[in-house]
Short mmCIF file of C-alpha atoms in Angstrom, two decimals:
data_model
loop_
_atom_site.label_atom_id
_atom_site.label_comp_id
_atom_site.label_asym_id
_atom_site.label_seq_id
_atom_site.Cartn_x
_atom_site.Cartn_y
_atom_site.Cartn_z
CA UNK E 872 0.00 0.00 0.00
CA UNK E 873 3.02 2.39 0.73
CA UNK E 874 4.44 2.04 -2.60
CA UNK E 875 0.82 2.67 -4.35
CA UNK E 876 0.21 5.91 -2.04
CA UNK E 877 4.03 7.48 -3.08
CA UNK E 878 3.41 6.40 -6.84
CA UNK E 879 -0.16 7.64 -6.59
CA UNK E 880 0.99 11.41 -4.99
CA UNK E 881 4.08 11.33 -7.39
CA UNK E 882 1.72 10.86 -10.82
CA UNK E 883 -0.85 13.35 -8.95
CA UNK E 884 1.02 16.31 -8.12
CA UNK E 885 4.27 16.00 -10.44
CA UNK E 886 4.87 19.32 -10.71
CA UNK E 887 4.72 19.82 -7.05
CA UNK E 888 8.11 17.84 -6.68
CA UNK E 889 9.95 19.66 -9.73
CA UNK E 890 10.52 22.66 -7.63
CA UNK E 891 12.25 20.41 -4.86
CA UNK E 892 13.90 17.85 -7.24
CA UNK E 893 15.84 21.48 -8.41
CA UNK E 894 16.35 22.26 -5.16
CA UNK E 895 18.32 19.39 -3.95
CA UNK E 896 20.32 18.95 -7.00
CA UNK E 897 21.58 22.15 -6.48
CA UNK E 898 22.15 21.53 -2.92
CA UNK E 899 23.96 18.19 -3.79
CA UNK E 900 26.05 20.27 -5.92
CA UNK E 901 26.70 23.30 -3.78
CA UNK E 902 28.15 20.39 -0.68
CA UNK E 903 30.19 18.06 -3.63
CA UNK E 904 31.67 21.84 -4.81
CA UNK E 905 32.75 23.09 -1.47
CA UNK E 906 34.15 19.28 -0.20
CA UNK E 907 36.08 19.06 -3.22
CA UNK E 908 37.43 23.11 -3.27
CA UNK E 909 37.89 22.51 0.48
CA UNK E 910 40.34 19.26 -0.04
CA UNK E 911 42.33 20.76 -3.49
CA UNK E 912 42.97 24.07 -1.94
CA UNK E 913 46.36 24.14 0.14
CA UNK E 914 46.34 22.70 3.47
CA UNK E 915 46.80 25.01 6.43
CA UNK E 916 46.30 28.12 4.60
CA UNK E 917 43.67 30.64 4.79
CA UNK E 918 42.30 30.00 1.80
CA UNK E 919 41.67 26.04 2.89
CA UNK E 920 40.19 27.44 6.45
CA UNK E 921 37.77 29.41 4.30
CA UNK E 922 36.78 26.90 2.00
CA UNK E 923 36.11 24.90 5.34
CA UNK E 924 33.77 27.80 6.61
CA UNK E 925 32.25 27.19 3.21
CA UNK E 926 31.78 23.26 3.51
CA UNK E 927 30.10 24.05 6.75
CA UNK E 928 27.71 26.51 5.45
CA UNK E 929 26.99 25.07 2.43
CA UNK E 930 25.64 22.22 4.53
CA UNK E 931 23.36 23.82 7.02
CA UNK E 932 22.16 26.28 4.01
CA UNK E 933 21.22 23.34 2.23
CA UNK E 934 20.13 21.32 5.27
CA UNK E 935 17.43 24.52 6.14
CA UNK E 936 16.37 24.66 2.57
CA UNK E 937 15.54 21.36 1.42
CA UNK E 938 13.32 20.55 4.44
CA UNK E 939 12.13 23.84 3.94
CA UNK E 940 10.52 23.16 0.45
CA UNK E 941 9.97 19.29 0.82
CA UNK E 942 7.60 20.41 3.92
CA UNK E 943 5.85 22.88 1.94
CA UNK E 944 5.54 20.10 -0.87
CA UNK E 945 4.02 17.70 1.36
CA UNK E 946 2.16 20.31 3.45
CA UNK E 947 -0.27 20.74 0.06
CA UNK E 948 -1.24 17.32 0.48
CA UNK E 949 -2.78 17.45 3.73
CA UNK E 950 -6.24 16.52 1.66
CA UNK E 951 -4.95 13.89 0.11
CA UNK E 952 -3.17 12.30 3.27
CA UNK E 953 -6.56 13.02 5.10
CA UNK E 954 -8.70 10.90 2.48
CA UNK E 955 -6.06 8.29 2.18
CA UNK E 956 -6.77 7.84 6.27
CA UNK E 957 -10.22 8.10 5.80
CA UNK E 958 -10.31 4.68 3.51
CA UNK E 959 -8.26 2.36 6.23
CA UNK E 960 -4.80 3.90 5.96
CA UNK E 961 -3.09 3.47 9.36
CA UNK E 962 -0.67 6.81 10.92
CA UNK E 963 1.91 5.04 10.38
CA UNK E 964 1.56 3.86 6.29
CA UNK E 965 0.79 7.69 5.76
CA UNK E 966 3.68 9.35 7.38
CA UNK E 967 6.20 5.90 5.58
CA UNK E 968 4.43 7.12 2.05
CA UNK E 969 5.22 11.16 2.90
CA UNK E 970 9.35 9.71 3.51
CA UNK E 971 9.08 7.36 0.62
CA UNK E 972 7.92 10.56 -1.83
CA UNK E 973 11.27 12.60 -0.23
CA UNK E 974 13.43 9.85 -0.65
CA UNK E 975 12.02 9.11 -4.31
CA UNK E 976 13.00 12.94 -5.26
CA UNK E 977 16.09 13.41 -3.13
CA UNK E 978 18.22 10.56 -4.28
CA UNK E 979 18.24 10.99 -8.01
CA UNK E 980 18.39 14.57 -7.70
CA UNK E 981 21.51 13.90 -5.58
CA UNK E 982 23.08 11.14 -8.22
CA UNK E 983 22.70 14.57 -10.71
CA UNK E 984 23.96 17.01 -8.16
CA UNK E 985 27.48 15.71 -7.07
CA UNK E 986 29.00 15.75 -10.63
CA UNK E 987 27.47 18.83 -11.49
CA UNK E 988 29.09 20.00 -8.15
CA UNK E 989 32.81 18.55 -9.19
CA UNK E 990 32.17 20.74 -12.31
CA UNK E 991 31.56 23.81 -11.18
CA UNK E 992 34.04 23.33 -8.08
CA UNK E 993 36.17 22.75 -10.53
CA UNK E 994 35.36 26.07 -12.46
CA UNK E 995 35.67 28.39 -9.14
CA UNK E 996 39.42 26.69 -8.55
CA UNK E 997 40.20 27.39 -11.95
CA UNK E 998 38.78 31.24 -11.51
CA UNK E 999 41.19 31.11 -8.39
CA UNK E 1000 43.98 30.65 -10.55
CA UNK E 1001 43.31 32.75 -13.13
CA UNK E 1002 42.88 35.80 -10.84
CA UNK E 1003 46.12 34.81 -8.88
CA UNK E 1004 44.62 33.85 -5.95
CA UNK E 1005 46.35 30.24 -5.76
CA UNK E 1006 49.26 29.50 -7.73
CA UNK E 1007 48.71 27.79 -10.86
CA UNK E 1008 49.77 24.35 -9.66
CA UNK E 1009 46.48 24.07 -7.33
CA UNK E 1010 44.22 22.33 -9.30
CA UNK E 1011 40.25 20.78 -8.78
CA UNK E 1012 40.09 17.15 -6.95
CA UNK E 1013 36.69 15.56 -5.93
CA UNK E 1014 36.17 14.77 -2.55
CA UNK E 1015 35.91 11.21 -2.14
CA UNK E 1016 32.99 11.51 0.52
CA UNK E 1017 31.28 13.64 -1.27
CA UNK E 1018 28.62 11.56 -2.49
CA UNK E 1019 27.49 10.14 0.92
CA UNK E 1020 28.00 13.32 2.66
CA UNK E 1021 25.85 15.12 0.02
CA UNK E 1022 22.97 12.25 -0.39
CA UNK E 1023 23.06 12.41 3.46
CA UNK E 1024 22.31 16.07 3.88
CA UNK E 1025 19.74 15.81 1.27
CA UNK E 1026 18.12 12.95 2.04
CA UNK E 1027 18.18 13.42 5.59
CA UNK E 1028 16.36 16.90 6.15
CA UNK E 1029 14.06 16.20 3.43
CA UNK E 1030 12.88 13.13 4.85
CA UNK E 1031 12.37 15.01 8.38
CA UNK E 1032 10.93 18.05 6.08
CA UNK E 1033 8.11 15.94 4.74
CA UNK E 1034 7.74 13.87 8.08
CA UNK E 1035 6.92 17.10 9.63
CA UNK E 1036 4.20 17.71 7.16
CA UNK E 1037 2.63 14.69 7.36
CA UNK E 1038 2.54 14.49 11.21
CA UNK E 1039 -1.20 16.38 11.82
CA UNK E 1040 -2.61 14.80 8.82
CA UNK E 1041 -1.69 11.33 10.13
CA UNK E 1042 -2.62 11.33 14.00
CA UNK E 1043 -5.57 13.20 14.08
CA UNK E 1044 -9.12 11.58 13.12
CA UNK E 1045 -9.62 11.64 8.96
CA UNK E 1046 -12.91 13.87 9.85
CA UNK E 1047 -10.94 16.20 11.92
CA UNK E 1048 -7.83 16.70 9.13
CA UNK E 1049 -10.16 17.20 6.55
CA UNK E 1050 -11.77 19.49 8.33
CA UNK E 1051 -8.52 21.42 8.46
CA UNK E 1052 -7.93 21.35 4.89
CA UNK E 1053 -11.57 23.12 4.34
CA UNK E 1054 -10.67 25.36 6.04
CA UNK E 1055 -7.02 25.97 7.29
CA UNK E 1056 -6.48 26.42 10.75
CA UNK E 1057 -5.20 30.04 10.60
CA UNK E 1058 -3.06 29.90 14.57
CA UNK E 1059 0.47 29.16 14.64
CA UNK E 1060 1.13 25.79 16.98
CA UNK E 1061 2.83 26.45 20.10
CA UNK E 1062 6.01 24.14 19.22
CA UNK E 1063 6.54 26.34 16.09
CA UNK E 1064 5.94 29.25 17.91
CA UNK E 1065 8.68 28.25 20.77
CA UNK E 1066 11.03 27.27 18.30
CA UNK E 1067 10.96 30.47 16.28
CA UNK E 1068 11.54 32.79 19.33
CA UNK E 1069 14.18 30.49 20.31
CA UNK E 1070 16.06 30.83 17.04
CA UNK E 1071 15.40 34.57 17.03
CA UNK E 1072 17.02 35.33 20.62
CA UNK E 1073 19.33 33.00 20.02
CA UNK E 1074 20.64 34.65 16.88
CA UNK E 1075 20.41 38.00 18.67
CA UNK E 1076 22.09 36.85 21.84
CA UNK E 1077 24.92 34.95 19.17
CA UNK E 1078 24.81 38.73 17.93
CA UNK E 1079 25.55 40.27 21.02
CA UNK E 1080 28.09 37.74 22.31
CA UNK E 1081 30.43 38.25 18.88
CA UNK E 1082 30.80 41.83 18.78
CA UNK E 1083 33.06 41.81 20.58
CA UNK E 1084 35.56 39.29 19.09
CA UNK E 1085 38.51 40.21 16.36
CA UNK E 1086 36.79 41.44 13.39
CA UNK E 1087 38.15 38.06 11.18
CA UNK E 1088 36.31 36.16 13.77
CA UNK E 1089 33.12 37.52 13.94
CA UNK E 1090 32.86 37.72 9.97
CA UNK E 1091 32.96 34.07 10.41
CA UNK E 1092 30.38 33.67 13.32
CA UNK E 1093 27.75 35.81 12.47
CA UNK E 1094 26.78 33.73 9.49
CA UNK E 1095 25.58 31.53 11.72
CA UNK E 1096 23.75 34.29 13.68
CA UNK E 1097 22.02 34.81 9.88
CA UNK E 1098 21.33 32.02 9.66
CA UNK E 1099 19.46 31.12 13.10
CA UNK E 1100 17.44 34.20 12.91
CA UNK E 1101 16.27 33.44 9.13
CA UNK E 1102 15.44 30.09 10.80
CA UNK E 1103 12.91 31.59 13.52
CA UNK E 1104 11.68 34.40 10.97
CA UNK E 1105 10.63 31.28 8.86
CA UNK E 1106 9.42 29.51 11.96
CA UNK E 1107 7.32 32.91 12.82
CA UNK E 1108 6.64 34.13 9.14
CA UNK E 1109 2.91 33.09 8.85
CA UNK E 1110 2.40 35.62 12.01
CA UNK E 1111 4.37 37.71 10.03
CA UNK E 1112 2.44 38.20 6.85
CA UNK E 1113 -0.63 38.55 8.92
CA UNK E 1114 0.77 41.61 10.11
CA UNK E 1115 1.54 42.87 6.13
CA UNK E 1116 -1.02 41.23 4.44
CA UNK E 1117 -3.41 44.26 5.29
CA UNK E 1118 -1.09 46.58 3.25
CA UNK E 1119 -3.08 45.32 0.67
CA UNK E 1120 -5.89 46.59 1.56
CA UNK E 1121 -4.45 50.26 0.33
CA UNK E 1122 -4.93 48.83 -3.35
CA UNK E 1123 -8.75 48.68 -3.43
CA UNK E 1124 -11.22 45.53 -4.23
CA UNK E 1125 -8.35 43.96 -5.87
CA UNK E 1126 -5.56 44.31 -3.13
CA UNK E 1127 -8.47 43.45 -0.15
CA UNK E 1128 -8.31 39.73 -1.87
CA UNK E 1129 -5.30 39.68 -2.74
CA UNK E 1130 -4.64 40.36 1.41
CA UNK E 1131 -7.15 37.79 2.23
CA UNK E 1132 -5.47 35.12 0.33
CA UNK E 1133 -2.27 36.22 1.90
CA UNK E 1134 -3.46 35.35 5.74
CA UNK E 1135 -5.27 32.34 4.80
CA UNK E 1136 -2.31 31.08 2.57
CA UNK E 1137 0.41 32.32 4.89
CA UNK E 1138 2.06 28.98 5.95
CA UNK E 1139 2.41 27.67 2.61
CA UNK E 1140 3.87 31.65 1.61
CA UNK E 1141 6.60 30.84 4.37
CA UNK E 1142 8.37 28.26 3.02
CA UNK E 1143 9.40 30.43 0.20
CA UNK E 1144 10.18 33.23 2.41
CA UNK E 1145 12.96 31.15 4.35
CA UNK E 1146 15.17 30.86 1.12
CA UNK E 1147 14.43 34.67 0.09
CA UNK E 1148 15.48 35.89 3.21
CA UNK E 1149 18.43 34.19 3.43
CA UNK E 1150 19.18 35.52 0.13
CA UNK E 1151 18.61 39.17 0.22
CA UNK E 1152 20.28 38.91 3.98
CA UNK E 1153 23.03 36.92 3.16
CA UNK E 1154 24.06 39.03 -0.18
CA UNK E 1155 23.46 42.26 2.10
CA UNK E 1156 26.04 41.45 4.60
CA UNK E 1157 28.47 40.28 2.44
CA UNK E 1158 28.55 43.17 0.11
CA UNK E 1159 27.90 45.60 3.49
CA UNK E 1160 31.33 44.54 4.99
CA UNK E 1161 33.19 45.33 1.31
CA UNK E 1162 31.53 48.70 0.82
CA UNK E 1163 31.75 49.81 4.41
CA UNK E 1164 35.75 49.02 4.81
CA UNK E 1165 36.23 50.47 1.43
CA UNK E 1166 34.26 53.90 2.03
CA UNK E 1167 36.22 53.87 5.84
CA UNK E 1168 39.58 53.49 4.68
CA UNK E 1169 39.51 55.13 1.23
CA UNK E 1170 41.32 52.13 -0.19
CA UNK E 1171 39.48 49.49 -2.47
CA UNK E 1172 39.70 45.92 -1.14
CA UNK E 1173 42.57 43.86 -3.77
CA UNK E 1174 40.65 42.79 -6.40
CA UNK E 1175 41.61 38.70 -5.77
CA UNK E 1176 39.98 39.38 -2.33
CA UNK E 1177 36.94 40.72 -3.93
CA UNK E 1178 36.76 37.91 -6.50
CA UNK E 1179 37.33 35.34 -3.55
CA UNK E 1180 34.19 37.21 -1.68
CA UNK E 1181 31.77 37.83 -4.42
CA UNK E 1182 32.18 34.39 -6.39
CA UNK E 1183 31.10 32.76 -3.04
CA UNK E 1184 28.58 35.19 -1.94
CA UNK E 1185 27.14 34.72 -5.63
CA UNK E 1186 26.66 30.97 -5.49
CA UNK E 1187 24.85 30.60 -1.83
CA UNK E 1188 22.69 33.53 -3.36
CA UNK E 1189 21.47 32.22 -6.21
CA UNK E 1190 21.12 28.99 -4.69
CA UNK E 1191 18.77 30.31 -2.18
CA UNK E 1192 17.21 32.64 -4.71
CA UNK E 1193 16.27 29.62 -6.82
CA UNK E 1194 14.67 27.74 -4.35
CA UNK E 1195 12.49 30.64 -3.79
CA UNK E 1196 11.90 30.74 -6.85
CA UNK E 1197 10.77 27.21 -7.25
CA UNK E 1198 8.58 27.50 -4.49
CA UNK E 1199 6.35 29.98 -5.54
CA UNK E 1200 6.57 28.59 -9.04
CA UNK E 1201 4.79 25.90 -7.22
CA UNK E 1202 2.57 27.19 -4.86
CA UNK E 1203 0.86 29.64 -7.79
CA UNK E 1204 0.97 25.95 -10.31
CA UNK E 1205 -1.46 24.47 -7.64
CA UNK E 1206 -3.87 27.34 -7.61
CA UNK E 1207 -5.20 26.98 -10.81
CA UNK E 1208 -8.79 25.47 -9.74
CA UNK E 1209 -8.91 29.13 -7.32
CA UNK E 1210 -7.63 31.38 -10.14
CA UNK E 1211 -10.30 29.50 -12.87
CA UNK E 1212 -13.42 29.89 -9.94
CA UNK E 1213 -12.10 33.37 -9.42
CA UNK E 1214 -12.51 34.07 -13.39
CA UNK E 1215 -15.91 31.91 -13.47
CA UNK E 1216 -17.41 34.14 -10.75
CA UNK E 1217 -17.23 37.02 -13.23
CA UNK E 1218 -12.99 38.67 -12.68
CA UNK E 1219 -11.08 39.15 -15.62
CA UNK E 1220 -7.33 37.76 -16.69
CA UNK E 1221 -6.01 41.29 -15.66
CA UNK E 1222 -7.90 41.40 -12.27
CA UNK E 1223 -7.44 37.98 -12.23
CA UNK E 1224 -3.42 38.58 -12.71
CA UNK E 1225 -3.97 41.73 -10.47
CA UNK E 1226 -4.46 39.71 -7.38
CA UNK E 1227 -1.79 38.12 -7.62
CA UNK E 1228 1.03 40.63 -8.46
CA UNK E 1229 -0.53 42.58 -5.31
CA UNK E 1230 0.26 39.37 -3.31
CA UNK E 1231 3.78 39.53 -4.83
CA UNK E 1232 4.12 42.49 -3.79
CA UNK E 1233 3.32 41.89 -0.24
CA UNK E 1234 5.47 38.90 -0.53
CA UNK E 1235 8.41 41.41 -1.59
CA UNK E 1236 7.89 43.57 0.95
CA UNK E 1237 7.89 41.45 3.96
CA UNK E 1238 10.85 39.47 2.36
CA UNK E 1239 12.53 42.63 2.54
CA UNK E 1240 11.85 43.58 5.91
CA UNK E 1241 12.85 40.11 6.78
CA UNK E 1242 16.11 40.52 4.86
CA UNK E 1243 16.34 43.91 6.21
CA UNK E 1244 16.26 42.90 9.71
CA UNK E 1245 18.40 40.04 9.89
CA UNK E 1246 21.55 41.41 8.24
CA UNK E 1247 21.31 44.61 10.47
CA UNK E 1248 21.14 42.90 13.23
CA UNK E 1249 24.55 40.72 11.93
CA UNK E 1250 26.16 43.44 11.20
CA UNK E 1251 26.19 45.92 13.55
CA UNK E 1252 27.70 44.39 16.26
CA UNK E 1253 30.60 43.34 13.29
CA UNK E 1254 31.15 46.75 11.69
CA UNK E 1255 33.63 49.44 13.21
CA UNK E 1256 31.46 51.98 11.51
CA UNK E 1257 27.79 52.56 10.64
CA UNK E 1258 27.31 50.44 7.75
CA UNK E 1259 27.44 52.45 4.36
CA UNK E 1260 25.76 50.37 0.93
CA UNK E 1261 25.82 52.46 -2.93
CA UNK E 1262 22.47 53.21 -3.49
CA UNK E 1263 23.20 51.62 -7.17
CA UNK E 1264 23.78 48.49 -4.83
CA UNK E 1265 20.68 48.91 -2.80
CA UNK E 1266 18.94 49.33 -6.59
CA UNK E 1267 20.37 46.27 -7.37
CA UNK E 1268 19.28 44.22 -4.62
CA UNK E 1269 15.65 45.55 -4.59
CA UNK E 1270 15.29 44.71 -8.25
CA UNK E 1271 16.52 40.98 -7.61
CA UNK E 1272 14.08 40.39 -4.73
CA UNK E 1273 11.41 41.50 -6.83
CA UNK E 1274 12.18 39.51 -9.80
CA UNK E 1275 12.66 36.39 -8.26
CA UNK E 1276 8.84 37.22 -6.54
CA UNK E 1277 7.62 38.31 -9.45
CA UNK E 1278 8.89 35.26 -11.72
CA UNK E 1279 7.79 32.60 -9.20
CA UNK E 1280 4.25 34.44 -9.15
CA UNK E 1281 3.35 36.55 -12.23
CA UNK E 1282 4.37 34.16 -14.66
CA UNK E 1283 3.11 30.75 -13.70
CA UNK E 1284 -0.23 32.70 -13.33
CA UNK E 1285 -0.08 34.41 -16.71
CA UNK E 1286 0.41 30.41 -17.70
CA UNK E 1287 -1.98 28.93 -15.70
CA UNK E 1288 -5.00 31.64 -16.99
CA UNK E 1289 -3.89 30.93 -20.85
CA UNK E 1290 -6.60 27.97 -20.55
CA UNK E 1291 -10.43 28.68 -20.48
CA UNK E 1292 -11.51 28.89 -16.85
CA UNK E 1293 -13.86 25.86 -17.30
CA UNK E 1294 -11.14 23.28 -18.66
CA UNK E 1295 -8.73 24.37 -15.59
CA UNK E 1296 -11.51 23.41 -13.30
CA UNK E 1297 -11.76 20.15 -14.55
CA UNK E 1298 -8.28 19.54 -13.74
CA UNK E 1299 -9.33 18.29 -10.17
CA UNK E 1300 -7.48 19.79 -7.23
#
């Protein structure tokens, strides 16, 4: 029966999965990249001791992400796991089918991954080279553990991702969890709750406690700060959007829905809002700490430095940005039967389309805010001076967040509405 219920939910919802299938190949090859830079660099120089900082981050970035969007995958099932229990399935057989889907996806998107990860490691070693950073002798080696040490990151936190999505729909009675489904349940549980202020004060307190270590040292720690707080904002983000969904409200008939969706949707919104904060955050600090020393001192930073800095910065970005990206890609995909009923009850495509750039929006904004938040509250303690950013930069940034938003949303709806509204409701949900 287990085998039936994963091949059942994998022909049902395929395009649910393509968004996480991307994700973990990527993550496969961000951990195969930075275990094979990490072992070809030279041993016991910097260089090496910052491709190990790399190694480790790459792993707990990927490790947050993937069970980040295989929970949100499995989280749009909670209907289907609910009828499934409701015809004899036991707790048990449901929460073994939601591992089984996560280990179906994670393991060939792994086998993909790792070589595509020994290619590009090999790319960045060679751009090492060629901008004299390490001599010309130091060439690309795969790790030899990279394979087990990526499939294990990968397949480990998505397995716990989906098992945490499948937990409600599998212990409570099939009356009660379909219940749920009809209508969400819009409160936050007090487990998520606890765990999000924990990561929170524990990234501020991890804030507090390195500012006052050697500035090489706290560059280092306060990733980790990042990263706990974009933890407990994700943990805490449906509150969140609650609090700017109402924003909306300033754009008329349109943006009141488009808020309303917001609040009742605002779970499944959060797991795209873990990777986009990490993003805009993560890209903010590291380009904060280049523009700030070089508007202190006077002097630009040595351009292998730079290249060193940015080529890493840019990777963990757009890897983050992409699963984002994927996300809402799939999230808007699996609203089709709402957008068609929305058109049916007499909307246009351009209201229609309205909604849901208006959502975007919100989306963007609170993203932002997120972002905004998180890497001021890394950096501060870290910089000697107030921290200064080129509004061309700032530009910059702001137009990537919104892209990515406005790519994962606008467009899948602009596909989804190319069908009449009556075939798309016939789809099924």
């Amino acid at each position: 029966m287990r085998a039936g219920l994963i091949r059942q939910a994998l022909r049902k919802h395929p395009w649910s999965f393509v968004g996480p299938a991307i994700t973990q190949c990527l993550a496969a090859a961000l951990v195969a990249g930075a275990l094979g830079a990490s072992s070809s660099l030279p041993p016991g120089s910097d260089l090496a001791a910052f491709a190990g900082i790399l190694v480790g981050l790459a792993i707990y970035l990927c490790g947050i992400i993937v069970g980040v969007t295989m929970s949100s995958t499995i989280a749009r099932q909670a209907r289907d796991l609910a009828l499934v229990r409701a015809v004899g399935a036991t707790p048990g057989q449901v929460r073994r089918a939601a591992a089984g889907q996560a280990a179906v996806v994670a393991i060939p998107a792994t086998l993909i991954g790792v070589p595509l990860g020994a290619l590009g490691g090999g790319v960045w070693v060679q751009s090492l080279v060629t901008h004299d950073v390490v001599p010309p002798s130091v060439t690309f080696e795969a790790h030899p553990a990279a394979l087990p040490i990526a499939l294990a990151v990968t397949l480990g936190t998505s397995v716990v991702g989906a098992l945490v999505s499948a937990v409600r729909p599998s212990r409570v009675r099939p009356a009660v969890a379909l219940a749920d489904t009809a209508a969400p349940v819009r409160q936050l549980g007090p487990v998520r709750v606890l765990l999000g202020v924990l990561f929170v004060a524990g990234g501020v307190v991890g804030s507090i406690a390195v500012s006052g270590l050697d500035p090489a040292t706290a560059e280092e720690a306060t990733l980790f700060v990042l990263l706990a707080m974009c933890v407990g904002a994700g943990l805490l983000a449906p509150a969140l959007l609650r609090v700017t969904a109402p924003l909306g409200r300033l754009g008329g008939r349109i943006g009141t829905l488009a808020a309303d969706n917001l609040v009742a949707r605002a779970k499944s919104y959060s797991g795209a809002l873990v990777p986009l904060v990490l993003a805009a955050a993560f890209a903010t600090i590291k380009v904060t700490v280049q523009t700030t020393a070089e508007h202190v001192t006077g002097a630009p930073a040595p351009a292998e430095d730079l290249w060193l800095e940015y080529t890493g910065t840019a990777v963990y970005t757009v890897f983050a940005a992409v699963a984002a990206l994927t996300t809402l890609i799939t999230l808007v995909l699996g609203r089709r039967r709402e957008l068609a009923l929305l058109r049916l009850a007499g909307a246009t495509r351009a209201s229609a389309l309205g909604v849901v750039v208006c959502e975007a929006l919100i989306v963007t904004v609170t993203g932002l805010l997120f972002a905004v938040g998180a890497a001021a509250a890394t950096l501060l303690p870290m910089l000697p001076a107030a921290p200064y950013v080129p509004p061309g930069v700032v530009a910059s940034g702001l137009l990537g967040v919104t892209l990515v938003v406005g790519l994962g949303m606008a467009l899948p709806a602009l596909g989804v509405m190319r069908r009449p509204a009556i075939a798309a409701l016939g789809d099924g949900p």
